[in-house]
GROMACS .gro file of C-alpha atoms in nm:
model
  336
    1MET     CA    1   8.642  13.705  19.187
    2LYS     CA    2   8.660  13.905  18.865
    3ARG     CA    3   8.899  13.804  18.587
    4ILE     CA    4   9.002  13.476  18.743
    5PHE     CA    5   9.186  13.362  18.430
    6THR     CA    6   9.387  13.684  18.431
    7HIS     CA    7   9.523  13.587  18.773
    8ILE     CA    8   9.572  13.219  18.679
    9GLY     CA    9   9.735  13.281  18.340
   10PHE     CA   10   9.985  13.546  18.438
   11SER     CA   11  10.071  13.381  18.771
   12THR     CA   12  10.149  13.058  18.586
   13ALA     CA   13  10.363  13.240  18.328
   14VAL     CA   14  10.555  13.442  18.588
   15THR     CA   15  10.624  13.128  18.793
   16LEU     CA   16  10.765  12.950  18.489
   17LEU     CA   17  10.980  13.252  18.403
   18VAL     CA   18  11.130  13.243  18.751
   19ILE     CA   19  11.189  12.870  18.790
   20ILE     CA   20  11.383  12.836  18.464
   21LEU     CA   21  11.654  13.044  18.632
   22LEU     CA   22  11.687  12.800  18.924
   23PRO     CA   23  11.845  12.453  18.961
   24VAL     CA   24  11.607  12.169  18.870
   25ASN     CA   25  11.644  11.996  19.208
   26SER     CA   26  11.503  12.308  19.378
   27ILE     CA   27  11.172  12.304  19.190
   28SER     CA   28  11.012  12.052  19.423
   29LEU     CA   29  11.105  12.267  19.725
   30ILE     CA   30  10.962  12.576  19.557
   31MET     CA   31  10.643  12.386  19.480
   32LEU     CA   32  10.614  12.280  19.843
   33GLY     CA   33  10.682  12.635  19.965
   34LEU     CA   34  10.412  12.779  19.738
   35ALA     CA   35  10.167  12.513  19.857
   36VAL     CA   36  10.236  12.607  20.222
   37LEU     CA   37  10.194  12.979  20.141
   38SER     CA   38   9.868  12.915  19.957
   39ALA     CA   39   9.731  12.726  20.260
   40ALA     CA   40   9.858  13.000  20.491
   41SER     CA   41   9.685  13.267  20.284
   42LEU     CA   42   9.350  13.105  20.352
   43VAL     CA   43   9.414  13.129  20.727
   44ILE     CA   44   9.566  13.476  20.725
   45PHE     CA   45   9.308  13.639  20.499
   46LYS     CA   46   9.022  13.411  20.608
   47GLY     CA   47   8.920  13.351  20.250
   48LYS     CA   48   8.859  13.720  20.178
   49GLU     CA   49   9.160  13.773  19.952
   50LYS     CA   50   9.088  13.498  19.699
   51ALA     CA   51   9.321  13.651  19.441
   52VAL     CA   52   9.625  13.580  19.662
   53PHE     CA   53   9.526  13.214  19.700
   54VAL     CA   54   9.455  13.175  19.328
   55CYS     CA   55   9.791  13.324  19.231
   56LEU     CA   56   9.984  13.104  19.476
   57ILE     CA   57   9.803  12.785  19.381
   58SER     CA   58   9.862  12.868  19.014
   59GLY     CA   59  10.233  12.878  19.096
   60VAL     CA   60  10.205  12.532  19.253
   61PHE     CA   61  10.031  12.408  18.940
   62ALA     CA   62  10.303  12.560  18.716
   63CYS     CA   63  10.577  12.382  18.911
   64GLY     CA   64  10.387  12.054  18.887
   65VAL     CA   65  10.335  12.084  18.512
   66PHE     CA   66  10.700  12.177  18.471
   67LEU     CA   67  10.827  11.870  18.656
   68CYS     CA   68  10.579  11.636  18.487
   69THR     CA   69  10.675  11.765  18.142
   70TYR     CA   70  11.046  11.727  18.208
   71ASN     CA   71  11.023  11.373  18.345
   72ALA     CA   72  10.750  11.243  18.115
   73THR     CA   73  10.833  11.413  17.785
   74VAL     CA   74  11.183  11.555  17.759
   75ALA     CA   75  11.401  11.301  17.940
   76PRO     CA   76  11.259  10.989  17.764
   77GLN     CA   77  11.311  11.144  17.422
   78LEU     CA   78  11.666  11.254  17.497
   79SER     CA   79  11.744  10.893  17.594
   80LEU     CA   80  11.714  10.805  17.221
   81ASP     CA   81  12.017  11.018  17.133
   82SER     CA   82  12.247  10.817  16.897
   83ALA     CA   83  12.003  10.523  16.890
   84GLU     CA   84  11.892  10.358  16.564
   85ALA     CA   85  11.556  10.190  16.516
   86ASP     CA   86  11.291  10.087  16.262
   87THR     CA   87  11.032  10.363  16.277
   88GLU     CA   88  10.687  10.431  16.140
   89PHE     CA   89  10.585  10.796  16.103
   90TYR     CA   90  10.384  11.042  15.898
   91ILE     CA   91  10.459  11.391  15.761
   92THR     CA   92  10.279  11.680  15.931
   93ASP     CA   93  10.421  11.989  15.756
   94ILE     CA   94  10.557  12.115  15.427
   95ALA     CA   95  10.909  11.993  15.355
   96LYS     CA   96  11.199  12.236  15.370
   97ILE     CA   97  11.538  12.218  15.198
   98ASP     CA   98  11.850  12.295  15.402
   99GLY     CA   99  12.173  12.453  15.284
  100ASP     CA  100  12.313  12.114  15.182
  101GLY     CA  101  12.017  12.030  14.959
  102ASN     CA  102  11.865  11.779  15.203
  103TYR     CA  103  11.491  11.752  15.251
  104VAL     CA  104  11.384  11.826  15.609
  105TYR     CA  105  11.045  11.702  15.729
  106THR     CA  106  10.846  11.758  16.045
  107VAL     CA  107  10.692  11.422  16.131
  108LYS     CA  108  10.512  11.242  16.409
  109THR     CA  109  10.591  10.881  16.489
  110THR     CA  110  10.338  10.601  16.532
  111LYS     CA  111  10.590  10.334  16.625
  112ILE     CA  112  10.957  10.327  16.728
  113ASP     CA  113  11.086   9.971  16.745
  114CYS     CA  114  11.325  10.020  17.035
  115ASP     CA  115  11.296   9.897  17.394
  116GLY     CA  116  11.166  10.169  17.624
  117ALA     CA  117  11.135  10.426  17.344
  118PRO     CA  118  10.863  10.690  17.377
  119GLN     CA  119  10.594  10.670  17.110
  120ASN     CA  120  10.393  10.931  16.921
  121ILE     CA  121  10.659  11.202  16.931
  122LYS     CA  122  10.746  11.483  16.690
  123LEU     CA  123  11.076  11.467  16.503
  124ARG     CA  124  11.272  11.653  16.242
  125VAL     CA  125  11.368  11.396  15.978
  126LYS     CA  126  11.641  11.469  15.724
  127SER     CA  127  11.661  11.280  15.393
  128THR     CA  128  11.889  11.317  15.093
  129ARG     CA  129  11.590  11.241  14.868
  130LYS     CA  130  11.230  11.355  14.860
  131ILE     CA  131  11.000  11.115  15.046
  132ASN     CA  132  10.728  11.003  14.806
  133ALA     CA  133  10.430  10.999  15.039
  134ASP     CA  134  10.121  11.209  15.102
  135TYR     CA  135  10.073  11.416  15.414
  136TYR     CA  136   9.948  11.203  15.704
  137GLU     CA  137  10.033  10.879  15.519
  138THR     CA  138  10.235  10.638  15.732
  139ILE     CA  139  10.593  10.573  15.622
  140LYS     CA  140  10.836  10.303  15.731
  141GLY     CA  141  11.211  10.343  15.752
  142LYS     CA  142  11.517  10.306  15.971
  143LEU     CA  143  11.611  10.623  16.153
  144LYS     CA  144  11.911  10.725  16.357
  145PHE     CA  145  11.819  10.975  16.628
  146TYR     CA  146  12.014  11.278  16.743
  147SER     CA  147  11.943  11.535  17.011
  148ILE     CA  148  11.848  11.872  16.858
  149ALA     CA  149  12.037  12.063  17.127
  150ASP     CA  150  12.118  12.051  17.495
  151ASN     CA  151  11.921  12.369  17.569
  152ALA     CA  152  11.644  12.575  17.415
  153SER     CA  153  11.855  12.875  17.315
  154SER     CA  154  12.063  12.665  17.073
  155SER     CA  155  11.772  12.464  16.935
  156TYR     CA  156  11.664  12.737  16.689
  157GLY     CA  157  11.309  12.724  16.818
  158TYR     CA  158  11.258  12.348  16.786
  159TRP     CA  159  11.228  12.298  17.162
  160GLY     CA  160  10.941  12.544  17.163
  161GLU     CA  161  10.774  12.334  16.893
  162LYS     CA  162  10.806  12.023  17.114
  163ILE     CA  163  11.072  11.877  16.884
  164PHE     CA  164  11.363  11.748  17.089
  165LEU     CA  165  11.516  11.503  16.840
  166SER     CA  166  11.625  11.500  16.478
  167ALA     CA  167  11.674  11.185  16.273
  168LYS     CA  168  11.843  11.076  15.953
  169GLY     CA  169  11.744  10.805  15.707
  170SER     CA  170  11.780  10.718  15.341
  171LYS     CA  171  11.528  10.446  15.249
  172PHE     CA  172  11.160  10.509  15.316
  173THR     CA  173  10.849  10.316  15.211
  174ALA     CA  174  10.498  10.460  15.208
  175THR     CA  175  10.246  10.210  15.347
  176GLY     CA  176   9.932  10.358  15.196
  177ASN     CA  177   9.768  10.382  15.538
  178LYS     CA  178   9.628  10.727  15.614
  179ILE     CA  179   9.600  10.901  15.950
  180ASN     CA  180   9.264  11.068  15.996
  181SER     CA  181   9.320  11.426  16.109
  182PRO     CA  182   9.134  11.749  16.031
  183TRP     CA  183   9.469  11.932  16.023
  184LYS     CA  184   9.557  11.741  15.706
  185TYR     CA  185   9.312  11.957  15.513
  186THR     CA  186   9.443  12.283  15.654
  187LEU     CA  187   9.794  12.170  15.557
  188LEU     CA  188   9.676  12.099  15.201
  189LEU     CA  189   9.508  12.440  15.194
  190ARG     CA  190   9.831  12.601  15.317
  191GLU     CA  191  10.027  12.429  15.041
  192ASP     CA  192   9.772  12.537  14.777
  193ILE     CA  193   9.786  12.899  14.894
  194ILE     CA  194  10.167  12.902  14.883
  195ASN     CA  195  10.186  12.734  14.540
  196THR     CA  196   9.915  12.957  14.392
  197LEU     CA  197  10.073  13.281  14.511
  198PHE     CA  198  10.417  13.173  14.395
  199ALA     CA  199  10.285  13.058  14.057
  200GLN     CA  200  10.061  13.358  13.988
  201ILE     CA  201  10.291  13.635  14.109
  202GLY     CA  202  10.625  13.462  14.072
  203GLY     CA  203  10.975  13.540  14.195
  204ASP     CA  204  11.053  13.690  14.532
  205GLU     CA  205  10.730  13.893  14.518
  206GLY     CA  206  10.522  13.574  14.512
  207ALA     CA  207  10.737  13.412  14.776
  208LEU     CA  208  10.704  13.721  14.995
  209SER     CA  209  10.325  13.721  14.954
  210ALA     CA  210  10.316  13.357  15.067
  211ALA     CA  211  10.540  13.439  15.363
  212PHE     CA  212  10.319  13.728  15.474
  213LEU     CA  213  10.005  13.511  15.465
  214THR     CA  214  10.133  13.173  15.586
  215GLY     CA  215  10.473  13.239  15.747
  216GLU     CA  216  10.648  13.005  15.499
  217ASN     CA  217  10.962  13.189  15.381
  218SER     CA  218  11.158  12.898  15.231
  219LEU     CA  219  11.071  13.008  14.875
  220LEU     CA  220  11.255  13.339  14.912
  221SER     CA  221  11.588  13.365  14.736
  222ASP     CA  222  11.899  13.381  14.954
  223LYS     CA  223  11.960  13.741  14.841
  224ALA     CA  224  11.608  13.855  14.931
  225TYR     CA  225  11.619  13.686  15.269
  226THR     CA  226  11.963  13.832  15.340
  227ASP     CA  227  11.833  14.180  15.252
  228PHE     CA  228  11.552  14.138  15.505
  229VAL     CA  229  11.805  14.025  15.767
  230PHE     CA  230  12.029  14.327  15.710
  231ALA     CA  231  11.724  14.556  15.722
  232GLY     CA  232  11.614  14.397  16.050
  233ALA     CA  233  11.273  14.325  15.899
  234THR     CA  234  11.248  13.946  15.906
  235HIS     CA  235  10.976  13.978  16.170
  236LEU     CA  236  10.743  14.098  15.892
  237MET     CA  237  10.740  13.743  15.757
  238ALA     CA  238  10.644  13.597  16.094
  239VAL     CA  239  10.268  13.547  16.094
  240SER     CA  240  10.124  13.701  16.410
  241GLY     CA  241   9.799  13.772  16.586
  242LEU     CA  242   9.766  14.087  16.373
  243HIS     CA  243   9.722  13.875  16.060
  244LEU     CA  244   9.453  13.668  16.228
  245THR     CA  245   9.276  13.976  16.362
  246VAL     CA  246   9.269  14.143  16.018
  247ILE     CA  247   9.138  13.828  15.847
  248THR     CA  248   8.876  13.765  16.116
  249ALA     CA  249   8.764  14.129  16.105
  250ALA     CA  250   8.725  14.108  15.726
  251PHE     CA  251   8.508  13.796  15.753
  252ALA     CA  252   8.309  13.957  16.035
  253TRP     CA  253   8.240  14.262  15.815
  254ILE     CA  254   8.122  14.041  15.528
  255LEU     CA  255   7.893  13.838  15.757
  256LYS     CA  256   7.748  14.156  15.900
  257ARG     CA  257   7.685  14.299  15.554
  258ILE     CA  258   7.491  13.989  15.449
  259LYS     CA  259   7.301  14.003  15.780
  260VAL     CA  260   7.405  13.670  15.930
  261LYS     CA  261   7.274  13.629  16.287
  262ASP     CA  262   7.513  13.678  16.577
  263LYS     CA  263   7.535  13.314  16.692
  264ALA     CA  264   7.579  13.180  16.338
  265SER     CA  265   7.834  13.454  16.265
  266ALA     CA  266   8.034  13.369  16.578
  267LEU     CA  267   8.037  12.999  16.486
  268ILE     CA  268   8.156  13.071  16.130
  269LEU     CA  269   8.426  13.303  16.260
  270ALA     CA  270   8.541  13.038  16.510
  271ILE     CA  271   8.583  12.792  16.222
  272CYS     CA  272   8.779  13.056  16.028
  273VAL     CA  273   9.009  13.108  16.329
  274LEU     CA  274   9.080  12.735  16.359
  275VAL     CA  275   9.148  12.702  15.986
  276TYR     CA  276   9.387  12.998  15.979
  277ILE     CA  277   9.579  12.865  16.279
  278GLY     CA  278   9.653  12.558  16.066
  279VAL     CA  279   9.725  12.761  15.752
  280ALA     CA  280   9.974  12.972  15.952
  281GLY     CA  281  10.164  12.661  16.057
  282PHE     CA  282  10.053  12.678  16.422
  283SER     CA  283  10.256  12.991  16.494
  284LYS     CA  284  10.263  13.057  16.869
  285SER     CA  285  10.148  13.417  16.830
  286VAL     CA  286   9.858  13.305  16.609
  287ILE     CA  287   9.761  13.034  16.857
  288ARG     CA  288   9.760  13.288  17.141
  289ALA     CA  289   9.545  13.531  16.942
  290GLY     CA  290   9.326  13.244  16.825
  291ILE     CA  291   9.251  13.130  17.179
  292MET     CA  292   9.160  13.486  17.276
  293LEU     CA  293   8.927  13.520  16.980
  294LEU     CA  294   8.766  13.180  17.040
  295VAL     CA  295   8.695  13.273  17.402
  296MET     CA  296   8.544  13.604  17.295
  297LEU     CA  297   8.338  13.439  17.021
  298GLY     CA  298   8.222  13.181  17.274
  299GLY     CA  299   8.097  13.472  17.487
  300ARG     CA  300   7.893  13.595  17.191
  301ILE     CA  301   7.737  13.252  17.141
  302ILE     CA  302   7.625  13.222  17.505
  303LYS     CA  303   7.539  13.591  17.515
  304ARG     CA  304   7.799  13.683  17.775
  305ARG     CA  305   8.004  13.995  17.735
  306PRO     CA  306   8.366  13.888  17.677
  307ASP     CA  307   8.656  14.036  17.872
  308ALA     CA  308   8.972  14.092  17.667
  309LEU     CA  309   9.210  14.073  17.964
  310ASN     CA  310   9.047  13.756  18.094
  311SER     CA  311   9.069  13.602  17.746
  312LEU     CA  312   9.435  13.696  17.723
  313GLY     CA  313   9.500  13.539  18.063
  314PHE     CA  314   9.331  13.217  17.951
  315ALA     CA  315   9.544  13.210  17.636
  316VAL     CA  316   9.861  13.273  17.837
  317PHE     CA  317   9.763  12.992  18.074
  318LEU     CA  318   9.718  12.737  17.795
  319ILE     CA  319  10.037  12.832  17.616
  320SER     CA  320  10.234  12.842  17.940
  321CYS     CA  321  10.131  12.487  18.021
  322SER     CA  322  10.225  12.353  17.678
  323ALA     CA  323  10.480  12.511  17.448
  324PHE     CA  324  10.649  12.740  17.701
  325THR     CA  325  10.690  12.458  17.951
  326ASP     CA  326  10.877  12.258  17.688
  327TYR     CA  327  11.100  12.559  17.628
  328ALA     CA  328  11.159  12.612  17.998
  329VAL     CA  329  11.257  12.258  18.090
  330SER     CA  330  11.529  12.256  17.827
  331VAL     CA  331  11.735  12.495  18.040
  332PHE     CA  332  11.778  12.229  18.309
  333ASP     CA  333  11.903  11.971  18.063
  334LYS     CA  334  12.207  12.193  18.021
  335ALA     CA  335  12.227  12.290  18.389
  336ASP     CA  336  12.236  11.930  18.510
   0.00000   0.00000   0.00000
């Protein structure tokens, strides 16, 4: 069957789009119904219409991932709402400053000292003071946890980033222990790019340049940001697949000009794609475009002609089973 990932990816996405509109206790019945239909399709079409079976079984898979995510990821984290515990965590993104002057960090925990608490989860930690620790250096402190929101639409995008809880604390101690992660270096590169552009150009022009390249718009003045809001142009500061495509195309042109062989060129470009995904702060649109490009570059390496629609379907499938599922399950938290 041609373009199998096109069928799998879009069937998974459509199923998720439908089930978020239905009561959570009906998902198991829908999953069972799709499983029966998929089995029936094999009998009715006698295996000739494979696309029908693939689409139906993809729907079964989507329901299963949905239910597993809700029960294994979302519900356990929401159980920590209003709890307080000694926690060990590390910073995974550049700090932001909210309207009250508090520092807001995106972190990942390594230990939550609370009975039955989920471990290794992402949080948004708010502190009245700057935390003196390096990226990916473990930090100890007592945190009080709060639910971000009771549904995705009021979470300001945090549910889509797999962040279901926020936390507050005042006293933090860096341990000196470092977490080994390749994304640490892309984060440092992102910070260097932002600081360099802001320092060399200065003002809102420098901040806007950093926002266009990395998606980080916190350096913009309130007036400049408000002007973009009134103009309806804030989307220009959201790093997208277009940015990744332009940058990859530029590198591809350079590699072609210096006559780098196809396989080596594809490998270098794949590394560039992975690095820019980190520099862009793991924007969903950049991740989607990045997966498509990686699949197409993989085709060049193994000397198989890539299919754009199949690559898009594969990207949709991966994103549907991760970030979008987290977004979707949040609807039921409110419905129940």
